[in-house]
Tab-separated table of C-alpha atoms and ligand atoms in Angstrom:
chain	number	residue	atom	x	y	z
A	1	MET	CA	98.956	-18.828	-11.103
A	2	HIS	CA	96.504	-19.518	-13.878
A	3	TYR	CA	93.665	-21.775	-14.888
A	4	PHE	CA	95.198	-23.747	-17.729
A	5	ARG	CA	95.744	-27.226	-16.355
A	6	ILE	CA	96.515	-30.765	-17.372
A	7	ILE	CA	93.866	-33.217	-16.270
A	8	ASP	CA	94.242	-36.845	-17.370
A	9	GLU	CA	96.962	-35.783	-19.813
A	10	GLU	CA	94.690	-33.277	-21.525
A	11	LEU	CA	95.042	-29.515	-21.441
A	12	TYR	CA	92.090	-27.591	-20.068
A	13	ALA	CA	91.229	-23.904	-20.161
A	14	GLU	CA	89.345	-23.567	-16.868
A	15	ASP	CA	86.759	-26.363	-17.195
A	16	ILE	CA	86.862	-26.889	-20.964
A	17	ARG	CA	89.193	-29.113	-22.930
A	18	VAL	CA	91.373	-27.063	-25.291
A	19	SER	CA	90.936	-29.742	-27.976
A	20	GLU	CA	87.158	-29.127	-27.905
A	21	LEU	CA	87.695	-25.414	-28.320
A	22	VAL	CA	89.943	-25.949	-31.327
A	23	GLU	CA	87.387	-28.313	-32.831
A	24	GLU	CA	84.649	-25.749	-32.440
A	25	PHE	CA	86.490	-22.524	-33.303
A	26	GLY	CA	89.361	-23.731	-35.488
A	27	SER	CA	93.048	-22.878	-35.221
A	28	PRO	CA	95.141	-20.904	-34.619
A	29	LEU	CA	93.054	-19.818	-31.670
A	30	TYR	CA	93.710	-17.435	-28.798
A	31	ILE	CA	92.081	-18.725	-25.614
A	32	TYR	CA	91.710	-16.530	-22.530
A	33	SER	CA	90.775	-17.549	-19.006
A	34	ARG	CA	88.483	-14.924	-17.526
A	35	ARG	CA	89.078	-16.113	-13.993
A	36	THR	CA	92.838	-15.694	-14.396
A	37	VAL	CA	92.416	-12.131	-15.688
A	38	GLU	CA	90.163	-11.255	-12.768
A	39	GLU	CA	92.325	-12.841	-10.097
A	40	HIS	CA	95.476	-11.178	-11.384
A	41	TRP	CA	93.822	-7.788	-11.338
A	42	LEU	CA	92.514	-8.424	-7.812
A	43	LYS	CA	96.030	-9.323	-6.652
A	44	TRP	CA	97.047	-5.761	-7.514
A	45	GLU	CA	94.060	-4.342	-5.661
A	46	GLN	CA	94.922	-6.377	-2.566
A	47	ALA	CA	98.629	-5.590	-2.711
A	48	LEU	CA	97.994	-1.839	-2.773
A	49	ALA	CA	95.012	-1.816	-0.418
A	50	ASP	CA	96.921	0.202	2.200
A	51	LEU	CA	97.429	3.104	-0.174
A	52	ASP	CA	95.115	5.481	-1.947
A	53	HIS	CA	95.662	3.823	-5.322
A	54	ARG	CA	94.389	2.985	-8.779
A	55	VAL	CA	95.219	0.005	-10.978
A	56	CYS	CA	95.241	1.133	-14.626
A	57	PHE	CA	95.469	-1.890	-16.918
A	58	ALA	CA	97.899	-1.238	-19.808
A	59	VAL	CA	95.582	-1.814	-22.749
A	60	LYS	CA	98.440	-2.394	-25.182
A	61	ALA	CA	99.000	-5.821	-23.619
A	62	ASN	CA	95.560	-7.070	-24.642
A	63	SER	CA	92.919	-4.765	-26.062
A	64	ASN	CA	90.136	-7.244	-26.772
A	65	LEU	CA	86.821	-5.681	-25.742
A	66	ALA	CA	85.967	-8.695	-23.592
A	67	VAL	CA	89.194	-8.328	-21.606
A	68	ILE	CA	88.665	-4.599	-21.140
A	69	ASN	CA	85.030	-5.202	-20.204
A	70	THR	CA	86.008	-7.829	-17.622
A	71	LEU	CA	88.406	-5.391	-15.977
A	72	ALA	CA	86.020	-2.448	-16.249
A	73	GLY	CA	83.528	-4.594	-14.330
A	74	LEU	CA	86.040	-4.817	-11.481
A	75	GLY	CA	86.458	-1.035	-11.453
A	76	SER	CA	89.798	-0.899	-13.237
A	77	GLY	CA	91.346	2.204	-14.700
A	78	PHE	CA	93.205	1.987	-18.007
A	79	ASP	CA	96.539	3.126	-19.376
A	80	VAL	CA	96.069	3.948	-23.069
A	81	VAL	CA	98.603	5.008	-25.671
A	82	SER	CA	96.376	6.053	-28.561
A	83	ALA	CA	92.936	7.412	-29.356
A	84	GLY	CA	92.242	3.930	-30.731
A	85	GLU	CA	92.823	2.346	-27.329
A	86	LEU	CA	90.687	5.036	-25.689
A	87	PHE	CA	87.944	4.227	-28.211
A	88	ARG	CA	88.159	0.564	-27.229
A	89	VAL	CA	87.942	1.372	-23.516
A	90	LYS	CA	84.784	3.411	-24.059
A	91	LYS	CA	83.242	0.742	-26.326
A	92	ALA	CA	83.922	-1.922	-23.705
A	93	GLY	CA	82.241	0.017	-20.898
A	94	GLY	CA	85.410	1.437	-19.336
A	95	ASP	CA	85.428	4.826	-17.642
A	96	SER	CA	87.532	7.425	-19.482
A	97	SER	CA	87.874	9.475	-16.302
A	98	LEU	CA	90.017	6.597	-15.000
A	99	CYS	CA	92.343	6.644	-18.034
A	100	THR	CA	95.916	7.798	-18.264
A	101	PHE	CA	97.164	8.568	-21.764
A	102	ALA	CA	100.853	7.810	-22.431
A	103	GLY	CA	103.132	7.839	-25.473
A	104	VAL	CA	105.790	10.038	-27.071
A	105	GLY	CA	103.788	10.935	-30.175
A	106	LYS	CA	100.263	12.025	-29.348
A	107	THR	CA	98.657	13.948	-32.218
A	108	ALA	CA	96.569	17.117	-31.827
A	109	GLU	CA	93.473	15.078	-32.771
A	110	GLU	CA	94.219	12.507	-30.081
A	111	ILE	CA	94.776	15.225	-27.475
A	112	GLU	CA	91.522	16.902	-28.463
A	113	GLN	CA	89.626	13.606	-28.232
A	114	ALA	CA	91.115	12.683	-24.861
A	115	ILE	CA	90.256	16.104	-23.403
A	116	SER	CA	86.669	15.771	-24.685
A	117	ASP	CA	86.458	12.316	-23.134
A	118	GLY	CA	87.571	13.715	-19.773
A	119	ILE	CA	90.583	11.451	-19.180
A	120	TYR	CA	92.278	11.433	-15.802
A	121	SER	CA	95.703	12.552	-17.042
A	122	PHE	CA	98.085	12.855	-19.967
A	123	ASN	CA	101.510	11.402	-19.271
A	124	VAL	CA	103.593	13.957	-21.119
A	125	GLU	CA	106.925	13.047	-22.695
A	126	SER	CA	108.319	16.313	-24.115
A	127	VAL	CA	108.185	20.102	-23.873
A	128	ALA	CA	106.730	20.307	-27.375
A	129	GLU	CA	103.903	17.963	-26.380
A	130	LEU	CA	103.218	20.011	-23.241
A	131	GLU	CA	102.904	23.140	-25.370
A	132	LEU	CA	100.561	21.427	-27.819
A	133	ILE	CA	98.343	20.096	-25.020
A	134	SER	CA	98.229	23.569	-23.497
A	135	SER	CA	97.165	25.148	-26.762
A	136	VAL	CA	94.524	22.495	-27.565
A	137	ALA	CA	93.121	22.799	-24.035
A	138	THR	CA	93.103	26.605	-24.166
A	139	GLY	CA	91.197	26.410	-27.466
A	140	LYS	CA	88.570	24.349	-25.665
A	141	GLY	CA	88.507	26.746	-22.714
A	142	VAL	CA	89.845	24.197	-20.225
A	143	ARG	CA	93.022	23.130	-18.449
A	144	ALA	CA	94.193	19.635	-19.350
A	145	PRO	CA	95.261	17.307	-16.511
A	146	VAL	CA	98.900	16.417	-16.966
A	147	SER	CA	101.714	14.467	-15.411
A	148	VAL	CA	105.225	14.501	-16.764
A	149	ARG	CA	106.872	11.169	-17.428
A	150	VAL	CA	110.227	11.288	-15.747
A	151	ASN	CA	113.073	9.235	-17.119
A	152	PRO	CA	114.854	8.259	-13.883
A	153	ASN	CA	117.855	6.817	-15.725
A	154	VAL	CA	117.883	3.451	-13.972
A	155	ASP	CA	118.648	0.124	-15.590
A	156	ALA	CA	115.623	-2.183	-15.550
A	157	GLU	CA	117.830	-5.207	-16.273
A	158	THR	CA	115.476	-6.545	-18.914
A	159	HIS	CA	115.521	-7.112	-22.688
A	160	GLY	CA	116.965	-4.139	-24.612
A	161	LYS	CA	113.820	-3.683	-26.687
A	162	ILE	CA	111.612	-3.317	-23.609
A	163	THR	CA	113.770	-1.214	-21.327
A	164	THR	CA	112.565	2.377	-21.203
A	165	GLY	CA	113.971	4.196	-18.195
A	166	THR	CA	117.501	5.100	-19.234
A	167	TYR	CA	118.873	8.006	-21.254
A	168	GLU	CA	119.476	5.580	-24.127
A	169	ASN	CA	115.688	5.432	-24.552
A	170	LYS	CA	113.309	7.872	-26.216
A	171	PHE	CA	110.992	8.008	-23.213
A	172	GLY	CA	110.268	10.740	-20.715
A	173	ILE	CA	112.032	13.874	-19.509
A	174	ALA	CA	115.519	13.596	-18.051
A	175	PHE	CA	115.377	13.521	-14.255
A	176	GLU	CA	117.577	16.604	-13.874
A	177	GLU	CA	115.290	18.725	-16.081
A	178	VAL	CA	111.977	17.892	-14.458
A	179	ALA	CA	111.748	20.523	-11.711
A	180	ALA	CA	112.412	23.339	-14.179
A	181	LEU	CA	109.882	21.900	-16.614
A	182	TYR	CA	107.173	21.899	-13.928
A	183	GLU	CA	107.939	25.574	-13.235
A	184	ARG	CA	107.553	26.332	-16.915
A	185	ALA	CA	104.419	24.184	-17.269
A	186	SER	CA	102.812	25.884	-14.277
A	187	ARG	CA	102.775	29.096	-16.313
A	188	MET	CA	101.116	27.491	-19.356
A	189	PRO	CA	97.460	28.528	-19.548
A	190	GLY	CA	96.016	25.155	-20.573
A	191	ILE	CA	97.952	22.929	-18.177
A	192	TRP	CA	96.798	21.500	-14.854
A	193	LEU	CA	99.763	19.795	-13.193
A	194	ARG	CA	98.047	16.845	-11.650
A	195	GLY	CA	100.766	14.241	-11.122
A	196	VAL	CA	104.096	12.717	-12.028
A	197	GLN	CA	104.879	9.406	-13.701
A	198	ILE	CA	107.641	6.876	-14.342
A	199	HIS	CA	107.805	3.593	-16.235
A	200	ILE	CA	111.175	1.890	-16.456
A	201	GLY	CA	110.534	-1.149	-18.632
A	202	SER	CA	108.703	-4.414	-19.024
A	203	GLN	CA	109.142	-8.078	-17.984
A	204	ILE	CA	111.181	-7.011	-14.968
A	205	THR	CA	111.620	-9.969	-12.640
A	206	ALA	CA	113.262	-8.374	-9.610
A	207	VAL	CA	111.975	-5.640	-7.339
A	208	ARG	CA	115.288	-3.802	-7.108
A	209	PRO	CA	115.040	-1.712	-10.303
A	210	PHE	CA	111.567	-0.521	-9.229
A	211	GLU	CA	112.876	0.263	-5.781
A	212	ASP	CA	115.874	2.142	-7.181
A	213	ALA	CA	113.624	4.221	-9.395
A	214	VAL	CA	111.109	5.036	-6.666
A	215	ARG	CA	113.837	5.891	-4.137
A	216	LYS	CA	115.466	8.200	-6.654
A	217	MET	CA	112.129	9.879	-7.334
A	218	LEU	CA	111.000	10.437	-3.728
A	219	PRO	CA	112.656	13.845	-3.080
A	220	LEU	CA	111.542	15.139	-6.471
A	221	VAL	CA	107.968	13.920	-5.981
A	222	THR	CA	107.836	15.527	-2.528
A	223	GLU	CA	109.074	18.795	-3.990
A	224	LEU	CA	106.544	18.695	-6.846
A	225	LYS	CA	103.735	18.088	-4.383
A	226	ALA	CA	104.807	21.033	-2.241
A	227	ARG	CA	105.332	23.446	-5.141
A	228	HIS	CA	102.586	22.416	-7.545
A	229	GLY	CA	100.041	20.535	-5.500
A	230	ILE	CA	100.215	17.359	-7.564
A	231	GLU	CA	97.848	14.628	-6.422
A	232	PHE	CA	99.280	11.387	-7.836
A	233	PHE	CA	102.486	9.468	-8.460
A	234	ASP	CA	102.163	6.891	-11.239
A	235	ILE	CA	104.880	4.255	-10.947
A	236	GLY	CA	104.144	2.542	-14.267
A	237	GLY	CA	103.922	-1.128	-15.139
A	238	GLY	CA	106.555	-3.712	-15.890
A	239	VAL	CA	106.176	-6.552	-13.390
A	240	GLY	CA	107.344	-9.692	-15.163
A	241	ILE	CA	105.708	-13.113	-15.312
A	242	VAL	CA	106.909	-16.710	-15.428
A	243	TYR	CA	107.209	-17.921	-18.992
A	244	GLN	CA	109.170	-21.080	-18.308
A	245	SER	CA	107.154	-23.517	-16.255
A	246	ALA	CA	108.319	-26.306	-13.971
A	247	MET	CA	107.459	-28.811	-16.691
A	248	ALA	CA	110.411	-27.633	-18.733
A	249	SER	CA	112.782	-28.580	-15.960
A	250	GLY	CA	111.580	-32.145	-16.029
A	251	THR	CA	108.894	-32.405	-13.372
A	252	SER	CA	105.408	-33.510	-14.254
A	253	GLU	CA	103.866	-30.713	-12.215
A	254	TRP	CA	103.743	-27.634	-14.391
A	255	TRP	CA	101.199	-25.643	-12.433
A	256	LEU	CA	102.980	-22.413	-11.742
A	257	GLY	CA	101.698	-21.935	-8.220
A	258	GLU	CA	102.983	-18.858	-6.461
A	259	ASP	CA	106.598	-19.288	-7.414
A	260	LYS	CA	106.861	-16.147	-9.497
A	261	PRO	CA	110.082	-14.241	-9.162
A	262	LEU	CA	107.985	-11.147	-8.573
A	263	THR	CA	104.369	-10.799	-7.455
A	264	PRO	CA	102.223	-7.758	-6.687
A	265	ALA	CA	102.571	-8.746	-3.015
A	266	SER	CA	106.378	-8.813	-3.042
A	267	TYR	CA	106.472	-5.668	-5.187
A	268	ALA	CA	104.150	-3.907	-2.747
A	269	GLY	CA	106.109	-5.247	0.209
A	270	ALA	CA	109.131	-3.298	-0.970
A	271	LEU	CA	107.428	-0.221	-2.393
A	272	VAL	CA	104.422	0.533	-0.198
A	273	PRO	CA	106.589	1.512	2.817
A	274	LEU	CA	108.418	3.982	0.591
A	275	LEU	CA	105.246	5.423	-0.911
A	276	ARG	CA	102.976	5.578	2.104
A	277	GLY	CA	104.378	8.799	3.504
A	278	LEU	CA	103.923	10.767	0.293
A	279	GLY	CA	100.217	11.330	0.808
A	280	LEU	CA	99.579	10.938	-2.920
A	281	LYS	CA	97.382	8.638	-4.969
A	282	ILE	CA	99.606	5.857	-6.304
A	283	ILE	CA	98.838	4.572	-9.795
A	284	VAL	CA	100.213	1.368	-11.297
A	285	GLU	CA	99.940	0.361	-14.961
A	286	PRO	CA	100.354	-3.408	-15.152
A	287	GLY	CA	99.671	-5.080	-18.476
A	288	ARG	CA	101.578	-8.346	-18.825
A	289	PHE	CA	101.043	-9.420	-15.228
A	290	ILE	CA	97.259	-9.291	-15.590
A	291	VAL	CA	96.846	-10.997	-18.957
A	292	GLY	CA	100.127	-12.736	-19.845
A	293	ASN	CA	99.448	-16.081	-18.198
A	294	ALA	CA	95.711	-15.707	-18.813
A	295	GLY	CA	95.995	-16.539	-22.503
A	296	ILE	CA	97.340	-19.264	-24.762
A	297	LEU	CA	97.623	-19.664	-28.499
A	298	ALA	CA	96.476	-23.087	-29.698
A	299	ALA	CA	97.797	-24.323	-33.039
A	300	LYS	CA	97.612	-27.470	-35.123
A	301	VAL	CA	100.552	-29.378	-36.525
A	302	LEU	CA	100.474	-29.303	-40.318
A	303	TYR	CA	103.640	-31.233	-41.150
A	304	VAL	CA	106.653	-32.773	-39.551
A	305	LYS	CA	109.804	-32.547	-41.646
A	306	LYS	CA	113.475	-33.292	-41.215
A	307	THR	CA	116.190	-31.297	-42.914
A	308	GLY	CA	119.670	-32.571	-42.255
A	309	LYS	CA	119.681	-33.483	-38.588
A	310	LYS	CA	116.850	-31.246	-37.484
A	311	ARG	CA	113.253	-32.049	-36.758
A	312	PHE	CA	110.821	-29.283	-37.721
A	313	VAL	CA	107.227	-29.247	-36.603
A	314	VAL	CA	105.323	-26.902	-38.920
A	315	VAL	CA	102.203	-25.487	-37.264
A	316	ASP	CA	99.337	-23.355	-38.571
A	317	ALA	CA	100.204	-20.406	-36.291
A	318	ALA	CA	103.043	-18.119	-37.313
A	319	MET	CA	105.013	-15.031	-36.358
A	320	ASN	CA	102.118	-12.895	-37.608
A	321	ASP	CA	100.010	-14.428	-34.807
A	322	LEU	CA	102.641	-14.287	-32.051
A	323	ILE	CA	105.736	-12.276	-32.875
A	324	ARG	CA	107.456	-12.381	-29.469
A	325	PRO	CA	109.880	-15.262	-30.181
A	326	ALA	CA	110.924	-13.710	-33.493
A	327	PHE	CA	111.171	-10.196	-32.125
A	328	TYR	CA	112.614	-10.695	-28.643
A	329	ASP	CA	113.849	-14.300	-28.777
A	330	SER	CA	111.295	-14.826	-26.064
A	331	TYR	CA	110.429	-18.172	-24.552
A	332	HIS	CA	106.894	-19.569	-24.606
A	333	GLU	CA	106.225	-22.942	-23.059
A	334	ILE	CA	104.886	-25.414	-25.621
A	335	MET	CA	102.415	-27.975	-24.332
A	336	SER	CA	100.682	-30.839	-25.968
A	337	VAL	CA	96.947	-30.332	-25.915
A	338	GLY	CA	96.191	-34.055	-26.076
A	339	LYS	CA	97.719	-37.247	-24.723
A	340	LYS	CA	101.471	-37.475	-25.256
A	341	ALA	CA	102.655	-38.547	-21.822
A	342	GLY	CA	105.448	-41.025	-21.410
A	343	GLN	CA	106.736	-40.636	-24.930
A	344	GLU	CA	110.356	-39.846	-25.640
A	345	LEU	CA	111.066	-36.134	-26.050
A	346	LEU	CA	112.748	-35.131	-29.307
A	347	PRO	CA	114.775	-31.975	-29.996
A	348	THR	CA	112.372	-29.931	-32.078
A	349	ASP	CA	112.027	-26.598	-33.868
A	350	VAL	CA	108.392	-25.489	-33.912
A	351	VAL	CA	107.954	-23.161	-36.888
A	352	GLY	CA	105.170	-21.378	-38.755
A	353	PRO	CA	104.350	-21.221	-42.472
A	354	ILE	CA	105.733	-17.695	-43.052
A	355	CYS	CA	108.584	-17.221	-45.496
A	356	GLU	CA	111.164	-16.025	-42.964
A	357	SER	CA	113.708	-17.935	-40.923
A	358	GLY	CA	112.604	-15.798	-37.970
A	359	ASP	CA	109.223	-17.501	-38.044
A	360	PHE	CA	109.818	-19.898	-35.173
A	361	PHE	CA	108.360	-20.566	-31.732
A	362	CYS	CA	111.237	-22.607	-30.334
A	363	LYS	CA	114.548	-24.112	-31.421
A	364	ASN	CA	115.999	-27.486	-30.453
A	365	ARG	CA	113.570	-27.846	-27.583
A	366	PRO	CA	112.895	-31.336	-26.210
A	367	LEU	CA	109.215	-31.846	-27.034
A	368	PRO	CA	106.843	-34.789	-27.363
A	369	PRO	CA	106.876	-36.473	-30.787
A	370	PHE	CA	104.227	-34.271	-32.381
A	371	GLU	CA	102.637	-35.575	-35.548
A	372	SER	CA	100.550	-34.042	-38.254
A	373	GLY	CA	97.051	-33.269	-36.926
A	374	ASP	CA	98.184	-32.926	-33.288
A	375	CYS	CA	97.298	-29.793	-31.417
A	376	LEU	CA	99.733	-27.846	-29.263
A	377	ALA	CA	99.538	-24.743	-27.121
A	378	LEU	CA	101.908	-21.797	-26.883
A	379	MET	CA	101.516	-20.821	-23.269
A	380	SER	CA	101.567	-17.355	-21.654
A	381	ALA	CA	100.487	-15.677	-24.878
A	382	GLY	CA	97.806	-13.441	-23.388
A	383	ALA	CA	99.993	-10.315	-23.281
A	384	TYR	CA	101.420	-8.741	-26.447
A	385	GLY	CA	100.154	-11.741	-28.402
A	386	PHE	CA	97.082	-10.814	-30.376
A	387	THR	CA	97.753	-7.073	-29.982
A	388	MET	CA	101.055	-7.409	-31.862
A	389	SER	CA	99.618	-9.714	-34.523
A	390	SER	CA	99.410	-8.699	-38.165
A	391	ASN	CA	98.247	-9.854	-41.563
A	392	TYR	CA	101.780	-10.504	-42.835
A	393	ASN	CA	101.770	-12.982	-45.721
A	394	SER	CA	98.053	-12.107	-46.058
A	395	ARG	CA	97.139	-14.404	-43.231
A	396	PRO	CA	93.769	-13.635	-41.646
A	397	ARG	CA	94.203	-13.059	-37.940
A	398	ALA	CA	93.227	-15.741	-35.439
A	399	ALA	CA	89.946	-15.955	-33.561
A	400	GLU	CA	89.870	-15.190	-29.835
A	401	VAL	CA	87.677	-16.920	-27.265
A	402	MET	CA	87.179	-16.324	-23.580
A	403	VAL	CA	86.455	-19.186	-21.238
A	404	SER	CA	84.698	-18.780	-17.927
A	405	GLY	CA	84.240	-22.036	-16.039
A	406	LYS	CA	82.352	-24.343	-18.374
A	407	THR	CA	81.228	-21.599	-20.751
A	408	VAL	CA	83.025	-20.125	-23.731
A	409	LYS	CA	82.436	-17.018	-25.791
A	410	LEU	CA	83.831	-16.104	-29.178
A	411	VAL	CA	85.177	-12.632	-28.438
A	412	ARG	CA	86.674	-11.997	-31.878
A	413	ARG	CA	85.746	-13.973	-34.910
A	414	ARG	CA	88.446	-15.300	-37.207
A	415	GLU	CA	89.228	-12.842	-39.989
A	416	SER	CA	88.021	-13.667	-43.488
A	417	PHE	CA	89.686	-12.974	-46.832
A	418	ASP	CA	87.278	-10.038	-47.216
A	419	ASP	CA	88.646	-8.610	-43.960
A	420	LEU	CA	92.113	-8.800	-45.520
A	421	ILE	CA	91.256	-6.429	-48.374
A	422	ARG	CA	88.790	-4.155	-46.572
A	423	GLY	CA	89.489	-0.565	-47.511
A	424	GLU	CA	91.744	-1.399	-50.457
A	425	SER	CA	90.979	-0.462	-54.047
A	426	PHE	CA	92.461	-0.079	-57.482
A	427	ASP	CA	91.418	2.033	-60.466
B	1	LLP	N1	103.040	1.689	-18.879
B	1	LLP	C1	103.773	2.121	-19.918
B	1	LLP	C2	104.046	3.539	-20.045
B	1	LLP	C3	104.302	1.192	-20.832
B	1	LLP	O1	105.051	1.615	-21.848
B	1	LLP	C4	104.027	-0.194	-20.671
B	1	LLP	C5	104.547	-1.181	-21.621
B	1	LLP	C6	103.230	-0.595	-19.581
B	1	LLP	C7	102.761	0.378	-18.693
B	1	LLP	C8	102.881	-2.039	-19.322
B	1	LLP	O2	104.004	-2.789	-19.064
B	1	LLP	P1	103.841	-4.307	-18.570
B	1	LLP	O3	103.201	-4.283	-17.195
B	1	LLP	O4	102.957	-5.004	-19.552
B	1	LLP	O5	105.208	-4.833	-18.560
B	1	LLP	N2	105.791	-6.006	-26.558
B	1	LLP	C9	106.699	-6.282	-25.467
B	1	LLP	C10	106.377	-5.425	-24.249
B	1	LLP	C11	106.360	-3.954	-24.527
B	1	LLP	C12	105.967	-3.133	-23.328
B	1	LLP	C13	105.687	-1.724	-23.705
B	1	LLP	N3	105.266	-0.882	-22.634
B	1	LLP	C14	106.667	-7.777	-25.159
B	1	LLP	O6	105.980	-8.521	-25.830
B	1	LLP	O7	107.388	-8.217	-24.270
């Protein structure tokens, strides 16, 4: 479900035509639908309403201040992975006491900062990190709230680069070693054992891997509660979204409706009965589900060229703006922003201007006959889109706007050439 729709053959972001937005703000342009962000967050709230729970938005998926601020306004917590993300949460009006802090490589400075900010919990990933947190906290005369990230060694059945819960991955503490680690941690002077956490991967489209992981964890979590008085079980993020819409399969109706392979409701339907009896606060850390379908990347066609048999549509967005296709071979629906209905679809590669063969958005996809000057939209780009963008090839990063009904706000201005060289110097 989202609020990007075709009306009279034109693509709209909520109540504004995407072509108008591109005219006003230029391209490439990230466009977010505020209503979609809010509704997706609320779906989590509703799905978990029967439990003592907290929804902590995974900031890495989209860290724009306007997105964070929107969610903070709903009362969201946040899952951060760096002092930089924590800084953003505070700047955007988020509450640091609702933040979990994850990641395998927290520095002493980051730990110090997070303790000063009064975060809810560190999700700890190694013994060495536990010892460092204890010593930083002791130096400040406090105990730091901690949960250990358990690696449950289950297969999330997703892309290799975004699976995290097996012993092939760098994440967490091996399941079999956790109980002993809690014993050891309970004797560390600066540690307050507050919870336990798992996260098995991302873009997971079936409930079974989550269920397997939670079922495996239940006896351990019960034991940790009894022995150490932990108060929460954080079951991570990872619920996948629909990237390929109905339009691609030939129907004219591309509105996604409720036909997701996995929704917070179906996820909760399977997991809440397992979790209810624990008597713990349940934390979830969704990122992609909240913002993925709430954002698109609009781009303009620069050139159409044919080499050999292939038709290439060269657009002004590139892998530096949206790296997911290059990095994960991921699929993003490509829509025409303006009128192209009824025209014959042509097998097309949509590519960017960067000097790498990996700089593509699709290959041999049947698409309308785009011409120079046309505008197209890469759909479902709201998660891990702008946050993974870069200045590769010295390309200033795109502007970001947020639409709410008929109003639009520039929430990040387009970078300038001066932005590109900020902080650099020579003799
Ligand atoms: N919690 C932890 C500890 C995580 O590592 C992640 C994502 C999340 C929550 C949020 O997962 P989500 O609900 O968004 O699936 N760049 C990749 C995705 C990397 C995910 C990293 N961790 C992509 O574009 O597909």
